Each structure stands twice: as C-alpha cells, then as structure tokens.
Coordinates of C-alpha atoms and ligand atoms in Angstrom, one line a residue:
M47 CA -0.2 -3.1 -21.7
S48 CA -1.8 -1.9 -18.5
V49 CA -1.2 1.6 -17.1
Y50 CA 0.4 1.0 -13.7
A51 CA -0.1 3.3 -10.8
I52 CA 2.2 3.3 -7.8
I53 CA 0.9 4.4 -4.4
G54 CA 3.9 5.4 -2.4
G55 CA 3.8 5.4 1.4
S56 CA 6.2 6.5 4.1
G57 CA 9.6 6.9 2.6
L58 CA 8.3 7.0 -0.9
T59 CA 6.5 10.4 -1.2
Q60 CA 8.5 11.0 -4.4
L61 CA 9.5 8.4 -7.0
E62 CA 13.1 9.3 -7.8
G63 CA 13.8 8.5 -11.4
L64 CA 10.2 9.4 -12.5
T65 CA 10.3 11.9 -15.3
V66 CA 7.1 13.8 -14.6
T67 CA 5.1 14.9 -17.7
A68 CA 1.9 16.1 -15.9
A69 CA 0.8 16.8 -12.3
L70 CA -3.0 16.2 -12.3
N71 CA -5.2 17.9 -9.8
V72 CA -8.2 15.6 -9.7
D73 CA -11.5 16.1 -7.9
T74 CA -13.7 13.2 -7.1
P75 CA -17.2 12.7 -5.6
Y76 CA -15.3 11.8 -2.4
G77 CA -13.1 14.9 -2.2
A78 CA -9.5 15.5 -3.2
P79 CA -6.8 12.8 -3.3
S80 CA -3.8 13.1 -1.0
A81 CA -1.7 14.9 -3.6
P82 CA -1.7 15.7 -7.3
L83 CA -1.4 12.5 -9.4
L84 CA 1.9 12.5 -11.2
R85 CA 1.9 11.1 -14.7
G86 CA 5.3 10.3 -16.1
D87 CA 7.9 8.0 -17.4
Y88 CA 9.6 5.5 -15.2
A89 CA 11.9 2.7 -16.5
G90 CA 10.7 3.5 -20.0
R91 CA 7.0 3.1 -19.2
E92 CA 4.1 5.5 -18.7
V93 CA 3.2 5.4 -15.0
L94 CA 1.1 7.2 -12.5
F95 CA 2.3 8.0 -9.0
L96 CA 0.4 9.1 -5.9
A97 CA 1.9 9.9 -2.5
R98 CA -0.5 8.3 -0.1
H99 CA 0.3 10.6 2.8
G100 CA 0.6 13.7 0.6
H101 CA 3.8 15.5 -0.4
P102 CA 5.2 16.6 1.9
H103 CA 4.3 13.6 4.1
R104 CA 1.5 15.2 6.3
I105 CA -1.7 13.0 6.3
P106 CA -1.7 10.3 9.0
P107 CA -2.9 6.8 8.0
H108 CA -6.4 7.1 9.6
Q109 CA -7.0 10.4 7.8
V110 CA -6.0 9.4 4.3
N111 CA -8.9 9.8 1.9
Y112 CA -8.6 6.3 0.5
R113 CA -11.8 6.6 -1.6
A114 CA -10.7 9.8 -3.3
N115 CA -7.2 8.3 -4.0
L116 CA -8.5 5.2 -5.6
W117 CA -11.3 6.9 -7.5
A118 CA -8.9 9.6 -8.8
L119 CA -6.4 7.0 -10.0
K120 CA -9.1 5.1 -11.9
Q121 CA -10.4 8.4 -13.3
V122 CA -7.1 9.3 -14.9
G123 CA -6.6 5.8 -16.4
A124 CA -4.9 3.5 -13.9
E125 CA -5.4 -0.1 -14.8
A126 CA -3.3 -1.8 -12.1
I127 CA -2.0 -0.6 -8.7
I128 CA 1.2 -1.4 -6.9
A129 CA 1.0 -0.2 -3.3
V130 CA 4.2 0.4 -1.4
N131 CA 3.8 0.1 2.4
A132 CA 6.3 0.4 5.3
V133 CA 5.5 -2.2 8.0
G134 CA 6.7 -3.7 11.2
G135 CA 8.0 -7.3 11.2
I136 CA 6.1 -9.8 13.4
N137 CA 7.3 -13.0 11.9
G138 CA 11.0 -13.6 13.0
A139 CA 12.0 -14.3 9.4
M140 CA 10.9 -10.7 8.4
G141 CA 13.6 -8.5 9.9
T142 CA 14.3 -4.9 9.1
G143 CA 15.1 -4.4 5.4
H144 CA 13.1 -7.5 4.4
L145 CA 10.5 -7.2 1.6
C146 CA 7.2 -9.1 1.6
V147 CA 4.5 -9.5 -1.0
P148 CA 1.6 -10.3 1.3
D149 CA -1.1 -12.7 0.1
Q150 CA -3.6 -12.0 2.9
I151 CA -4.9 -9.2 5.1
I152 CA -6.6 -8.9 8.4
D153 CA -8.3 -5.5 8.9
Y154 CA -8.3 -4.1 12.5
T155 CA -9.1 -0.5 11.5
W156 CA -12.2 1.3 12.4
G157 CA -14.0 4.5 11.5
R158 CA -12.5 4.8 8.0
E159 CA -14.6 5.3 4.9
H160 CA -14.1 1.8 3.6
T161 CA -16.5 1.2 0.7
F162 CA -18.0 2.8 -2.4
F163 CA -21.1 0.7 -1.9
A164 CA -22.8 2.9 0.6
G165 CA -25.3 5.8 0.6
D166 CA -28.1 6.1 -1.9
L167 CA -27.9 2.6 -3.4
E168 CA -30.3 0.8 -5.8
H169 CA -29.3 -2.5 -4.3
V170 CA -26.9 -3.8 -1.6
T171 CA -23.6 -5.0 -3.1
H172 CA -21.2 -7.5 -1.6
I173 CA -17.9 -8.4 -3.2
D174 CA -15.7 -11.4 -3.0
F175 CA -12.4 -10.7 -1.1
T176 CA -11.2 -14.2 -0.4
Q177 CA -7.9 -13.4 -2.1
P178 CA -7.4 -9.7 -1.4
Y179 CA -4.5 -9.2 -3.8
D180 CA -4.3 -9.8 -7.5
A181 CA -2.5 -13.0 -8.4
G182 CA -0.9 -11.8 -11.6
L183 CA 0.4 -8.6 -10.2
R184 CA 1.8 -10.5 -7.1
E185 CA 3.6 -12.9 -9.5
R186 CA 5.2 -10.0 -11.4
L187 CA 6.5 -8.5 -8.1
L188 CA 7.9 -11.9 -7.1
V189 CA 9.7 -12.3 -10.4
A190 CA 11.2 -8.9 -10.0
L191 CA 12.3 -9.5 -6.4
A192 CA 14.0 -12.8 -7.4
E193 CA 15.8 -11.0 -10.2
Q194 CA 16.8 -8.2 -7.9
G195 CA 18.3 -10.8 -5.5
C196 CA 17.0 -9.2 -2.3
A197 CA 15.7 -10.9 0.9
Y198 CA 11.9 -11.3 0.5
S199 CA 8.9 -13.4 1.4
A200 CA 6.6 -14.6 -1.3
A201 CA 3.6 -14.5 1.0
G202 CA 2.5 -13.2 4.4
V203 CA -0.5 -11.9 6.3
Y204 CA -0.6 -8.2 6.6
A205 CA -2.4 -6.9 9.8
C206 CA -3.7 -3.4 9.3
M207 CA -3.9 -1.4 12.5
Q208 CA -5.5 2.0 13.0
G209 CA -2.5 4.1 14.1
P210 CA -1.1 6.6 14.1
R211 CA 0.5 5.2 17.3
L212 CA 2.5 2.0 17.1
E213 CA 1.1 -1.1 18.9
T214 CA 1.6 -2.4 22.4
A215 CA 3.6 -5.6 22.8
A216 CA 0.4 -7.4 23.8
E217 CA -1.4 -6.2 20.7
I218 CA 1.5 -7.6 18.6
A219 CA 1.3 -10.9 20.5
R220 CA -2.4 -11.1 19.7
L221 CA -1.7 -10.3 16.0
E222 CA 0.8 -13.1 16.0
R223 CA -1.7 -15.5 17.4
D224 CA -4.1 -14.4 14.7
G225 CA -1.5 -15.4 12.1
A226 CA -0.1 -12.0 11.1
D227 CA 3.4 -11.7 9.7
I228 CA 3.7 -8.0 9.2
V229 CA 1.8 -5.0 10.6
G230 CA 1.0 -1.7 9.0
M231 CA -1.6 1.1 9.1
T232 CA -2.5 1.8 5.4
G233 CA -3.2 -1.6 3.7
M234 CA -6.9 -1.1 4.4
P235 CA -9.3 0.0 3.1
E236 CA -7.0 0.7 0.1
A237 CA -7.0 -2.9 -1.0
V238 CA -10.7 -3.4 -0.8
L239 CA -11.5 -0.1 -2.5
A240 CA -9.3 -1.1 -5.5
R241 CA -11.2 -4.4 -5.6
E242 CA -14.6 -2.6 -5.6
L243 CA -13.4 -0.5 -8.6
G244 CA -12.2 -3.6 -10.4
L245 CA -8.5 -2.5 -10.3
P246 CA -5.9 -5.3 -9.9
Y247 CA -3.9 -4.4 -6.7
A248 CA -0.9 -5.8 -5.0
C249 CA 1.3 -4.7 -2.1
L250 CA 5.1 -4.5 -1.8
A251 CA 5.8 -4.2 1.9
L252 CA 9.2 -3.1 3.4
V253 CA 9.9 -4.0 7.0
V254 CA 11.3 -1.0 8.7
N255 CA 11.3 -2.1 12.4
P256 CA 10.7 -5.2 14.5
A257 CA 7.1 -4.9 15.7
A258 CA 6.5 -3.9 19.3
G259 CA 7.9 -6.4 21.8
K260 CA 9.8 -8.2 19.1
A261 CA 13.1 -6.5 20.0
P262 CA 14.3 -5.2 23.4
G263 CA 13.2 -1.6 24.3
A264 CA 11.2 1.0 22.5
I265 CA 10.8 1.3 18.8
S266 CA 13.2 4.0 17.5
M267 CA 11.8 6.5 15.0
T268 CA 15.4 7.3 14.0
A269 CA 16.0 3.7 13.2
I270 CA 12.7 3.6 11.2
D271 CA 13.8 6.6 9.1
R272 CA 17.2 5.0 8.5
A273 CA 15.5 1.7 7.4
L274 CA 13.1 3.6 5.1
G275 CA 16.0 5.4 3.5
D276 CA 18.0 2.2 2.9
G277 CA 15.1 0.0 1.9
M278 CA 13.4 2.3 -0.6
D279 CA 16.4 2.0 -3.0
Q280 CA 15.6 -1.7 -3.2
V281 CA 11.9 -0.9 -3.6
R282 CA 12.5 1.5 -6.5
A283 CA 14.8 -1.1 -8.2
V284 CA 12.1 -3.7 -7.9
L285 CA 9.4 -1.4 -9.2
A286 CA 11.6 -0.5 -12.2
R287 CA 12.0 -4.2 -13.0
V288 CA 8.3 -4.8 -12.8
L289 CA 7.6 -2.0 -15.2
D290 CA 10.4 -2.9 -17.5
A291 CA 9.0 -6.4 -17.8
A292 CA 5.4 -5.4 -18.3
Ligands
HPA278 N1 3.3 -1.0 13.3 C1 2.4 -0.4 12.4 N2 2.7 0.2 11.3 C2 4.0 0.3 11.0 C3 5.0 -0.2 11.8 C4 4.6 -0.9 13.0 O1 5.4 -1.4 13.8 N3 6.2 0.1 11.2 C5 5.9 0.7 10.1 N4 4.6 0.9 10.0

C-alpha cells in the first residue's frame, strides 16, 4: 500500500476532510518547500498534503521551489504523487468544470530549476520521459472519475506556460497547433522532478476558464475563482475515491 501525497494547486491550498496528525517543517538541500507538509487521514487512508503555492496562496508558479517540494515529499515517505492543477481549456471539449487526466506534456517554461541532475555530478544523467505520467496512477484516477460520474477526458496534452500572466490569444492558437488541449503554469518541472526521484506521478486537472481567445472578451478572475470553488468539490470527491480504493 503506497503512501500517497497530494499536491494541491490554486483552489486547493487546504484539503477539506483531511484530519491532520502532523505538520512537518522539512528542510532540503534545495531549501524549504512551499509550506509545512501535512500528514493525516483522508478517506480512511494515511496521506500527505502539500499546498504548492503555500498556505495562504502566495507563491506564483514561476517561483515555486519545485525541487524542495518533491524532495521533501520523498523524504517524509511519499511513494506516489497526485498533482491537482487548475488549467485553461484549449480543446473545445474541455470547458469550465471539465476534469482531465493528461497523458502528455509540452514544457514552455524557462528559468526554473528543473532537474536534480545538475551541479557537482560524477556523471551526466538522462532520464526517459516518453510517458511523463505514471500509467497505474492515471488508471486509478480514471476509474475514480468514472465512478464519480463527472465530465472528464481520459487523456490530453498539458501545455505548461511560464506565467504568472495568462496567455495571449495568439499564444493559445500556437499551443493548439502544437496539439495542446489544456494550459497551465505548474505542471513542469514538477512532473519531471518526480520522475527523477522515481516517484509515480499523475495529474488531475480542473478546467477553470476557456483559454485566451477561446471565448469572447477578457478572462475574468472572478469567474476563475467561482469555477475553482465549484470544481474543487468534485476534485476532493475523486481524490477520496482514489484513496479509498487504494
Ligand atoms: N492559462 C494558464 N494557466 C491557467 C489558466 C490559463 O488560461 N487557467 C488556469 N491556469
């Protein structure tokens, strides 16, 4: 039975329903993680929880210390990671409120500390990243989504942009031509750092707005906040099913 860790993003800085048994202040060779790691009981299972942007929500996507977050989770015993990410919908089938378990990533970020394999190395290390997400963990999410009966896509290409600004309409048109279905700011380097540490990792993405240019007018932050509030109830229910079944 693996110890699951949940990394909560925007809209999920707290995991309602988690009975916290310990708040762990962990230090790592890469600095401090975004927040204390919470150990507790969720849906009858021991689980770890980390608020990616800190609690309160204060660290922008490009300043998250992804290396410290992943290292700290592994250090306290995480054996599998479910990342929750709010995203914009590019694919017309992925409207606000839709959930997606992406199977691919395109990384457009820059300037982020994106590997553990740097610095004073004995030898250069390359890792395979053909399939960036763990197949078994994705399958568990998909079973839970089907049971929950919510609208979801069983695959999709996650485009990771630098942020913190949202994209231009032309950028989204380009991402669409590249084959992206959803766009976010935090999927990378988180996914690859988990792979480098040998931690199975999958993403549960909640669409909180149509991506730039996909709906008339500007993107409303109020509408995003509303979508986050509404959608995270579904996310929590899906997570509870995953843990319950594990
Ligand atoms: N773009 C990038 N990241 C996001 C978006 C978006 O439209 N919505 C939520 N996170």
